[in-house]
mmCIF file of C-alpha atoms in Angstrom:
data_model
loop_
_atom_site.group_PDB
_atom_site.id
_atom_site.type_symbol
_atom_site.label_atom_id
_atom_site.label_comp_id
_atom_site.label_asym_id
_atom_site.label_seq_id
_atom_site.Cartn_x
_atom_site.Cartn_y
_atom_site.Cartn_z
ATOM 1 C CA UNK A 1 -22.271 28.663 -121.711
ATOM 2 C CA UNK A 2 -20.776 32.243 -120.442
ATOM 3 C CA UNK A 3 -17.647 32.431 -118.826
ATOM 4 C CA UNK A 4 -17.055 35.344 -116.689
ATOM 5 C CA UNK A 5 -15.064 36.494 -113.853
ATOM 6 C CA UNK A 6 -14.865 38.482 -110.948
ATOM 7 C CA UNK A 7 -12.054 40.324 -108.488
ATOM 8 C CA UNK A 8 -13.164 38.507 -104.584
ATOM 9 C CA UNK A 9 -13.125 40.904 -102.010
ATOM 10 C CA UNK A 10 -9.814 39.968 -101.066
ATOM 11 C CA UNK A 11 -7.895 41.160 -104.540
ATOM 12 C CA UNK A 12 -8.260 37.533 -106.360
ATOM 13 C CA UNK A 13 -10.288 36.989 -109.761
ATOM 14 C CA UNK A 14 -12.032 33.975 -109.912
ATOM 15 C CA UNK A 15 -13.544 32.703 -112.837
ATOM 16 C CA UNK A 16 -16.819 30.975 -113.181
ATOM 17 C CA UNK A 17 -19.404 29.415 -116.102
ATOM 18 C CA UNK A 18 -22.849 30.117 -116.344
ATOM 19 C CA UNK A 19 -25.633 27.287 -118.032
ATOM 20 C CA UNK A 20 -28.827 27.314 -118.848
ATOM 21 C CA UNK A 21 -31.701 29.699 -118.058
ATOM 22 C CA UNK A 22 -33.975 29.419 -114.943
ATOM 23 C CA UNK A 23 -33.922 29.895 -111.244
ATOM 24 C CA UNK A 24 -30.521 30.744 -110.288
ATOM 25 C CA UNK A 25 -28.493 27.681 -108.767
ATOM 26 C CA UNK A 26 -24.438 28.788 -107.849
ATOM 27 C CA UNK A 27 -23.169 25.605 -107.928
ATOM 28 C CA UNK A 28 -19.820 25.185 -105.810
ATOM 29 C CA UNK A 29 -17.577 23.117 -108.445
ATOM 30 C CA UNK A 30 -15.283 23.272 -110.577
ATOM 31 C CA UNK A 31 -16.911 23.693 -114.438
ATOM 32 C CA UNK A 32 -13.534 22.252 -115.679
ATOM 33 C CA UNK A 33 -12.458 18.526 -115.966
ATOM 34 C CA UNK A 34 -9.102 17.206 -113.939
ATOM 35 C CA UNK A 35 -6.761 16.038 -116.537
ATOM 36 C CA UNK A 36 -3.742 13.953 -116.109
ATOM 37 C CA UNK A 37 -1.941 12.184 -113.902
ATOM 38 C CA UNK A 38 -4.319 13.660 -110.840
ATOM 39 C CA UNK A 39 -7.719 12.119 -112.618
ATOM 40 C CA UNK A 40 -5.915 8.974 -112.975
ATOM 41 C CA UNK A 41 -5.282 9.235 -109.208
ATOM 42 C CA UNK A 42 -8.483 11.022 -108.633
ATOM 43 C CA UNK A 43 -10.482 7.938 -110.237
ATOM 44 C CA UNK A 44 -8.296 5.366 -108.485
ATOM 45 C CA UNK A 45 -9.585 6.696 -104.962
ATOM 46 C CA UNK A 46 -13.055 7.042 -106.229
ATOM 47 C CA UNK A 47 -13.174 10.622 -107.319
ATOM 48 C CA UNK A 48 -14.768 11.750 -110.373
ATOM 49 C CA UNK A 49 -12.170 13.962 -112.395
ATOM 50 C CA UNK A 50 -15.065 15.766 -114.237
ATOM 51 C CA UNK A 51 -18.122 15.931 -111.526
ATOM 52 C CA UNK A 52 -18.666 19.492 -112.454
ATOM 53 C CA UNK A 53 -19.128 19.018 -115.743
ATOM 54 C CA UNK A 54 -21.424 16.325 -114.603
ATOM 55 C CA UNK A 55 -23.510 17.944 -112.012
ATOM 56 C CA UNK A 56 -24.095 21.000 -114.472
ATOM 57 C CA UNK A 57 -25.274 18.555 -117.460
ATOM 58 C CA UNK A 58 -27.979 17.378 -115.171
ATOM 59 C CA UNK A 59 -29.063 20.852 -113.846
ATOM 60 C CA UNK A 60 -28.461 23.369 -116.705
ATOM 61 C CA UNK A 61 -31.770 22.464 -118.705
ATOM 62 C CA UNK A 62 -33.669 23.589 -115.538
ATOM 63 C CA UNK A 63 -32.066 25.949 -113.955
ATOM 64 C CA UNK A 64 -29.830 28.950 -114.589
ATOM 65 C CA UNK A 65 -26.768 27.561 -113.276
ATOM 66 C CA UNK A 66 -23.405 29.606 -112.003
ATOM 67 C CA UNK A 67 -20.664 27.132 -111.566
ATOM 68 C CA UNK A 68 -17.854 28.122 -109.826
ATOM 69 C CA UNK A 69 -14.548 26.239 -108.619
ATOM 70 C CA UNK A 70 -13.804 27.902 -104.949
ATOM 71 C CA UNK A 71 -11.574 24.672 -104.094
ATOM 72 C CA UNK A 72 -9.792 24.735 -106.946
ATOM 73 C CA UNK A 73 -9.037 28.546 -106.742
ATOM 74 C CA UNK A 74 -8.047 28.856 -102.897
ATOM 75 C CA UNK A 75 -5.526 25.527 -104.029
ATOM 76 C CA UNK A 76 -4.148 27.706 -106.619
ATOM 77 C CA UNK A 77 -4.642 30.841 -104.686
ATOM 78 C CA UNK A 78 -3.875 29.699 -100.885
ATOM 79 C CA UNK A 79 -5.050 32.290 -97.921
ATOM 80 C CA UNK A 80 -3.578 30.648 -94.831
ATOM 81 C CA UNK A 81 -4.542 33.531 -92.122
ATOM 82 C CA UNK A 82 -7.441 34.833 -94.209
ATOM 83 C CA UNK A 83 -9.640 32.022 -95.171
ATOM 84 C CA UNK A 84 -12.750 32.228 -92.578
ATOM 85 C CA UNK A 85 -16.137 32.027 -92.606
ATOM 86 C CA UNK A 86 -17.257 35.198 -93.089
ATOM 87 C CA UNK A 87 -14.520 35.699 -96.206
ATOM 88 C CA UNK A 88 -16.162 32.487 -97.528
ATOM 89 C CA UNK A 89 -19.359 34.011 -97.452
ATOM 90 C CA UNK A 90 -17.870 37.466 -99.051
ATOM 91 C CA UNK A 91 -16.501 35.756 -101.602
ATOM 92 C CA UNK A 92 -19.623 33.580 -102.908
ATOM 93 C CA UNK A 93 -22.004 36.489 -102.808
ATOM 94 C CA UNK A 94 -19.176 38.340 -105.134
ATOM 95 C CA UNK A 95 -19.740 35.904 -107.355
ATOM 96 C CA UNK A 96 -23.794 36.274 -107.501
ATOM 97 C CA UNK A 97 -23.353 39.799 -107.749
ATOM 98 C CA UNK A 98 -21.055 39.106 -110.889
ATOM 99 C CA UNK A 99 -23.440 36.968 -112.437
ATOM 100 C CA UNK A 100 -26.503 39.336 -111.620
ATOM 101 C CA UNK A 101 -28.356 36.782 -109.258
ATOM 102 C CA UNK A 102 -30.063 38.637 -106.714
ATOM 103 C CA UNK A 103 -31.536 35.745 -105.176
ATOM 104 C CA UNK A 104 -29.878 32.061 -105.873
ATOM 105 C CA UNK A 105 -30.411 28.498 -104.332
ATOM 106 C CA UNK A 106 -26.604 27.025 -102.877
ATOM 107 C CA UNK A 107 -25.441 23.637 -103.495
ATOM 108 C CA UNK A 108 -21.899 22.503 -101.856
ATOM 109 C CA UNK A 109 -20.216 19.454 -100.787
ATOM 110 C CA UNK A 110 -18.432 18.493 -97.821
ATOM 111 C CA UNK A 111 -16.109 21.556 -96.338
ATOM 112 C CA UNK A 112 -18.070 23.401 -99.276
ATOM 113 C CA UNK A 113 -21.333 22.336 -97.947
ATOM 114 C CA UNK A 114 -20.446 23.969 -94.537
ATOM 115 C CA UNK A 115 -19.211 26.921 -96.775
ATOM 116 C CA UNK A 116 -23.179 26.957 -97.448
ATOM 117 C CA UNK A 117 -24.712 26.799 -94.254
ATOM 118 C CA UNK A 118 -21.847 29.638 -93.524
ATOM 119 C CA UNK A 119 -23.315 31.864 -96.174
ATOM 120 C CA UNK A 120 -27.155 31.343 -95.748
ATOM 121 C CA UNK A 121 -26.472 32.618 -91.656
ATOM 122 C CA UNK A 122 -25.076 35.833 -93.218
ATOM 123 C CA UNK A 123 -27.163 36.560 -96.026
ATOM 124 C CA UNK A 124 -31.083 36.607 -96.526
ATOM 125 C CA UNK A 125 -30.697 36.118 -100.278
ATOM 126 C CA UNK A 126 -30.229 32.017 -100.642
ATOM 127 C CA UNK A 127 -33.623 30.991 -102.509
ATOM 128 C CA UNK A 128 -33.144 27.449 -100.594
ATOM 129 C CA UNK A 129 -29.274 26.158 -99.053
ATOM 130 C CA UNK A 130 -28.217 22.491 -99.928
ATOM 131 C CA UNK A 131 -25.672 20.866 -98.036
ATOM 132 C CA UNK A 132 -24.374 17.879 -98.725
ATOM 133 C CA UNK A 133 -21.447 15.884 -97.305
ATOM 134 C CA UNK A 134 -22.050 17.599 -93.838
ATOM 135 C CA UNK A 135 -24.056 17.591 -90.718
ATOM 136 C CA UNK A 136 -26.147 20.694 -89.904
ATOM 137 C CA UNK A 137 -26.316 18.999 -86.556
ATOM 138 C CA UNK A 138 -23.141 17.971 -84.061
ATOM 139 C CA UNK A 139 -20.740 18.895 -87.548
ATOM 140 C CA UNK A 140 -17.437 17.558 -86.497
ATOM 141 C CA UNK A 141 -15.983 20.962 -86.414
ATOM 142 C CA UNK A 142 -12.822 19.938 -83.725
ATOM 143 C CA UNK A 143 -12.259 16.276 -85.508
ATOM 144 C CA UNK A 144 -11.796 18.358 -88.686
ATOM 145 C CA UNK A 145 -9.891 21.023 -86.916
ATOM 146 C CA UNK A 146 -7.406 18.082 -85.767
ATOM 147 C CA UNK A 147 -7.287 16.264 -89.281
ATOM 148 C CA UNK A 148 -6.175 20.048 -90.776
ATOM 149 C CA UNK A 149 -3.961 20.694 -88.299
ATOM 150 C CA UNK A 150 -2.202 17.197 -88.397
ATOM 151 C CA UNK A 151 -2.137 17.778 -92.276
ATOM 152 C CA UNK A 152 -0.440 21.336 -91.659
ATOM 153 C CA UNK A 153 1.862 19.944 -89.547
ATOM 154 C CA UNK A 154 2.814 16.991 -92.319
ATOM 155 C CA UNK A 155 3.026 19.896 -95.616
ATOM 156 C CA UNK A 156 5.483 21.869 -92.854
ATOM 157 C CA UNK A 157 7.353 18.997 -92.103
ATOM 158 C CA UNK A 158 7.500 17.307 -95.403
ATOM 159 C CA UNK A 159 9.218 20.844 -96.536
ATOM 160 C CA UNK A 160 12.139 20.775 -94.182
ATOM 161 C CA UNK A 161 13.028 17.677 -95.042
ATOM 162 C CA UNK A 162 11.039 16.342 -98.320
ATOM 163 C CA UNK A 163 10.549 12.540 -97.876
ATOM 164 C CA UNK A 164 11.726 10.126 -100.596
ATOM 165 C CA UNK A 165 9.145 9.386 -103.228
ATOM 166 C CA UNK A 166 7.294 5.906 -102.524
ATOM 167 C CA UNK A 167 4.665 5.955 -104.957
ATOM 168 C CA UNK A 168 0.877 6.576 -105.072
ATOM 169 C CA UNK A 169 -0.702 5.126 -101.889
ATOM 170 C CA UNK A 170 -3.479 2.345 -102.329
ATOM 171 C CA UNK A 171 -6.992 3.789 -102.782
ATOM 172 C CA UNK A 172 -8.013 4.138 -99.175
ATOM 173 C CA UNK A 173 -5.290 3.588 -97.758
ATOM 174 C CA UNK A 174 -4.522 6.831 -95.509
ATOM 175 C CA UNK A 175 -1.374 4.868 -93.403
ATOM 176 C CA UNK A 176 0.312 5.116 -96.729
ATOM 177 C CA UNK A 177 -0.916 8.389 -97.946
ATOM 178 C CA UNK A 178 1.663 11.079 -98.082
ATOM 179 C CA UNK A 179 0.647 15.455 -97.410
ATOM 180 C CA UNK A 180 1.269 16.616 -101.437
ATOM 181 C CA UNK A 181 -0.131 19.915 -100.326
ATOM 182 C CA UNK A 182 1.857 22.978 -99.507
ATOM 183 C CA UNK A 183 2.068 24.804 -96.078
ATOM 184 C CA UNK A 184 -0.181 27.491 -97.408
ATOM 185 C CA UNK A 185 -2.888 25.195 -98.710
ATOM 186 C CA UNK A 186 -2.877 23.257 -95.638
ATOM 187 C CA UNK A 187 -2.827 26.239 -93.543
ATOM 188 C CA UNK A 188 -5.522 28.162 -94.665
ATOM 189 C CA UNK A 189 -8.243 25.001 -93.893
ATOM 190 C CA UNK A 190 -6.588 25.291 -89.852
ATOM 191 C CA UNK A 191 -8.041 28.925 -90.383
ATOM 192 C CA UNK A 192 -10.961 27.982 -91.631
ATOM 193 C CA UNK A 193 -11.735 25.774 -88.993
ATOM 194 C CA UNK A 194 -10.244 27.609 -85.801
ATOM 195 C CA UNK A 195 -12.445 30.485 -86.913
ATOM 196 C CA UNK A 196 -15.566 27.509 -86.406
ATOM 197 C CA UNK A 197 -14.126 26.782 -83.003
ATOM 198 C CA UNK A 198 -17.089 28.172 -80.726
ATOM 199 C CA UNK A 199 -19.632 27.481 -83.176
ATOM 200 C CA UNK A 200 -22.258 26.008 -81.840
ATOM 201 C CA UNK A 201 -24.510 24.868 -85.072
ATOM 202 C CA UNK A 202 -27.889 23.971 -82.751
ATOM 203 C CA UNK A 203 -28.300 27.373 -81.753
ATOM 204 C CA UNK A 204 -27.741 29.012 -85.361
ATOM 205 C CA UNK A 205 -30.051 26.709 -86.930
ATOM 206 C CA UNK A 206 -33.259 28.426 -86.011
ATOM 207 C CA UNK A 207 -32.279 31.426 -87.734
ATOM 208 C CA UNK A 208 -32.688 29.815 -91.862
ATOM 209 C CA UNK A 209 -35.610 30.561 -93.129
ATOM 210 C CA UNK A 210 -35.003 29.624 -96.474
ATOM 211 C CA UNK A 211 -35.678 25.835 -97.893
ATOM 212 C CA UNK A 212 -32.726 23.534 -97.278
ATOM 213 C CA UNK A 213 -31.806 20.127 -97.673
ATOM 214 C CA UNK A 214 -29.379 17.978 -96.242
ATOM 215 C CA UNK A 215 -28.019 14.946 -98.335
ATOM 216 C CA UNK A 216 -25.444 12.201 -96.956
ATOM 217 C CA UNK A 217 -24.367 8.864 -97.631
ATOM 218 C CA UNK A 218 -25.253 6.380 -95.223
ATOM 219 C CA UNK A 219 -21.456 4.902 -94.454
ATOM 220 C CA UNK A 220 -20.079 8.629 -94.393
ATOM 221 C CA UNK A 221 -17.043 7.608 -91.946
ATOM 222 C CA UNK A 222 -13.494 8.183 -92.024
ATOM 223 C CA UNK A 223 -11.145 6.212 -89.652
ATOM 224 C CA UNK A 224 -7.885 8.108 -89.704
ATOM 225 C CA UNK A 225 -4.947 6.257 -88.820
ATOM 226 C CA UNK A 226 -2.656 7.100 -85.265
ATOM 227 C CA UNK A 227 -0.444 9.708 -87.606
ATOM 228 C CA UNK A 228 -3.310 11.557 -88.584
ATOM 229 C CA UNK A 229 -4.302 11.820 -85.035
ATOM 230 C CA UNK A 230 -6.677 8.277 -85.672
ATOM 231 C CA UNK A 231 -9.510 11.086 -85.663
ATOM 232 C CA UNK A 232 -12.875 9.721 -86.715
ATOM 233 C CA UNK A 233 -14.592 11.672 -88.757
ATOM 234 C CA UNK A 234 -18.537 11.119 -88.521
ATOM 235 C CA UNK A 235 -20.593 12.554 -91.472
ATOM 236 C CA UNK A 236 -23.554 10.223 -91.060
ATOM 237 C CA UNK A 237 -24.377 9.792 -87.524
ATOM 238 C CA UNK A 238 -25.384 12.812 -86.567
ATOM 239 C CA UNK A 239 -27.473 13.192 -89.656
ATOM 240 C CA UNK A 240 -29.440 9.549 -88.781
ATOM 241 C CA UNK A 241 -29.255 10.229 -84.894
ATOM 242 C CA UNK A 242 -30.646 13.590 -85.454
ATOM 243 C CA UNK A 243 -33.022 13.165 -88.809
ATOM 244 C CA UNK A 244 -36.258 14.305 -86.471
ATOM 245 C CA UNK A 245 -34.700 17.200 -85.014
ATOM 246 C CA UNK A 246 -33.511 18.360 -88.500
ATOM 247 C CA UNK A 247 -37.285 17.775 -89.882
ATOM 248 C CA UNK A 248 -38.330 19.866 -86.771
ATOM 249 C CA UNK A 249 -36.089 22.537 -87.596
ATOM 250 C CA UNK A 250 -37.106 22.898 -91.579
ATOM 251 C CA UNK A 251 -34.606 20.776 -93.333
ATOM 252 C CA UNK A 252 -34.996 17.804 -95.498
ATOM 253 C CA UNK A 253 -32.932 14.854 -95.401
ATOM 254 C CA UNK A 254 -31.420 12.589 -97.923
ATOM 255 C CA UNK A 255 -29.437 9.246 -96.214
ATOM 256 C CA UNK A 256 -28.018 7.847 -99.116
ATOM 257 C CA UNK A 257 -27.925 4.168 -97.914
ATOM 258 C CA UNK A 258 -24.384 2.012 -97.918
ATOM 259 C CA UNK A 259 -22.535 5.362 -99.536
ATOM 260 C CA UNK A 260 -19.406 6.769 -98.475
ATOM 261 C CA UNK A 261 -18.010 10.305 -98.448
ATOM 262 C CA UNK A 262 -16.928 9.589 -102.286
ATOM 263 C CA UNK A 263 -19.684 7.779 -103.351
ATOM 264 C CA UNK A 264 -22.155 9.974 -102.065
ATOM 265 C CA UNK A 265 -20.321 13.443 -103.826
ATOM 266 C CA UNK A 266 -21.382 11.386 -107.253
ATOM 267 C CA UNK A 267 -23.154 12.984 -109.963
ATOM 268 C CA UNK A 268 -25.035 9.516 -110.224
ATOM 269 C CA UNK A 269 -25.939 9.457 -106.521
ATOM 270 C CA UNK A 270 -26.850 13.122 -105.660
ATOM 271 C CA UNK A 271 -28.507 14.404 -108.902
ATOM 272 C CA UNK A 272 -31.525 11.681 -108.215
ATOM 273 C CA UNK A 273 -31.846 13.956 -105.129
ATOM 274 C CA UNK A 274 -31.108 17.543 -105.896
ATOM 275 C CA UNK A 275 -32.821 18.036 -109.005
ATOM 276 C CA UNK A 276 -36.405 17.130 -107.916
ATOM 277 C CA UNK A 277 -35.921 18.568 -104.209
ATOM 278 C CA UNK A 278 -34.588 22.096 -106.227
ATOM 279 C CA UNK A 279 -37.715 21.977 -109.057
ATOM 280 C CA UNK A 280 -40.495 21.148 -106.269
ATOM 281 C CA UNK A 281 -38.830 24.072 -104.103
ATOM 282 C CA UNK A 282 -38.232 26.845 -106.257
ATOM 283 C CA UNK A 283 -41.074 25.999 -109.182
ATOM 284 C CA UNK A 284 -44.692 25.906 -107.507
ATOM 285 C CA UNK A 285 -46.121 24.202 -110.112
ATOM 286 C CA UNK A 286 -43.663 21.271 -109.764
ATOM 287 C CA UNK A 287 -44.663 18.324 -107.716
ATOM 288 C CA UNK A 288 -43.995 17.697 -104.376
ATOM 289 C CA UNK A 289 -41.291 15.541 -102.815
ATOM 290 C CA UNK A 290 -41.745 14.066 -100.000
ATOM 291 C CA UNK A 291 -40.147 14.730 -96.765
#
């Protein structure tokens, strides 16, 4: 393992780990295990405090893997105003250049999985795109834009006037759940998804070229309740309604069946999935998977 790090276009150093030796996979987690009181609360909802760590086990024998933590970072580091799609994009290829990968498959979950299909419309240098978590098709762009802006709204609130500690919030249980994120934090995801307002993700499809893969679980749903705006967040349906289109348009596509948005982030769940559907697509002499 290397670490190294690089200063993002924007003035921030970022660090990331590099495994293995191979085809060149920048993996979009965090290398580094939650500790504490959040994996206890991470584990509780699901969440795996060390999925990194977990994904890059599975991965590093095969490929040459660049793991970097983007969440964690723009947590630590919040851009509210700044944080768009095309500084996304910026700030991933930074990191390739950093670690010398010319040309590099992408692998992302959920807002980080749109972070990929971002990137591969701006660069020609993704050796395949991965997306998992999200819909390349009908991507609820305004339901998220409502669930960040309702969160936003609860971080600005909860500051004026900081609500009386109640305790951790039943796994699942979102009527409960309090905003523990700051203004900033909050605000920079409204950015990110006003700037994704007009994007219309059927008309930039046709422009990949590269290999790509879309993996979902098969009960990806989230109800919100009223003071979250009772948005409904719909990960799965487009990806079933839509699986021919998709196949029409290049992509492969993984419905993991009876998983949720948690479930289906799992080291357990996705590896079965990524590391044959990588090997067969950047290694010619590696079987075939079918569509």
């Amino acid at each position: 393992m290397v670490m190294e790090s690089v200063r993002l276009p924007g003035g921030e150093t970022i660090e990331f780990e590099v495994h293995g030796a191979g085809p060149v996979l920048l993996l979009a987690v965090d290398p580094r295990p939650v500790e504490g009181e959040q994996a206890a609360s991470m584990r509780a909802w699901g969440a795996d405090p060390a999925l990194g760590r977990s994904l890059i086990d599975g991965l590093r024998d095969r490929f040459r893997v660049v793991a970097v933590g983007y969440e964690a970072h723009v947590m630590a580091s919040p851009r509210p105003g700044t944080l768009t799609p095309d500084a996304v994009a910026r700030d991933l290829l930074a990191v390739a250049d950093a670690a010398g990968a010319d040309r590099f498959a992408y692998y992302g979950y959920s807002w980080l999985g749109l972070a990929g299909l971002q990137l591969a419309l701006r660069t020609d240098r993704l050796s395949a795109l991965v997306m998992g978590g999200y819909p390349p098709i009908d991507g609820p762009y305004a339901q998220m834009l409502t669930v960040t802006t309702t969160a936003h709204d609860m971080a600005r609130a909860a500051a004026a006037n900081p609500p009386q500690p109640t305790g951790p919030a039943e796994p699942g249980d979102w009527s409960n759940a309090q905003v523990t994120t700051s203004e900033a934090q909050t605000g920079q995801f409204v950015t990110l998804y006003e700037s994704l307002r007009g994007f219309d993700d059927r008309a930039a499809l046709p422009a990949l070229t590269c290999p790509r893969l879309c993996v979902v679980g098969g009960a990806d749903v989230i109800e919100y309740p009223e003071q979250w705006g009772g948005t409904v967040v719909d990960i799965a349906g487009p990806v079933v309604r839509h699986r021919a289109e998709l196949a029409g348009l290049g992509w492969d596509v993984s419905v993991l069946d009876g998983l949720d948005h948690l479930q289906a982030m799992q080291a357990a769940a996705v590896l079965p999935v990524l590391r044959p559907w990588l090997e067969s697509r950047l290694d010619p002499a590696a079987p075939p998977v079918p569509r």
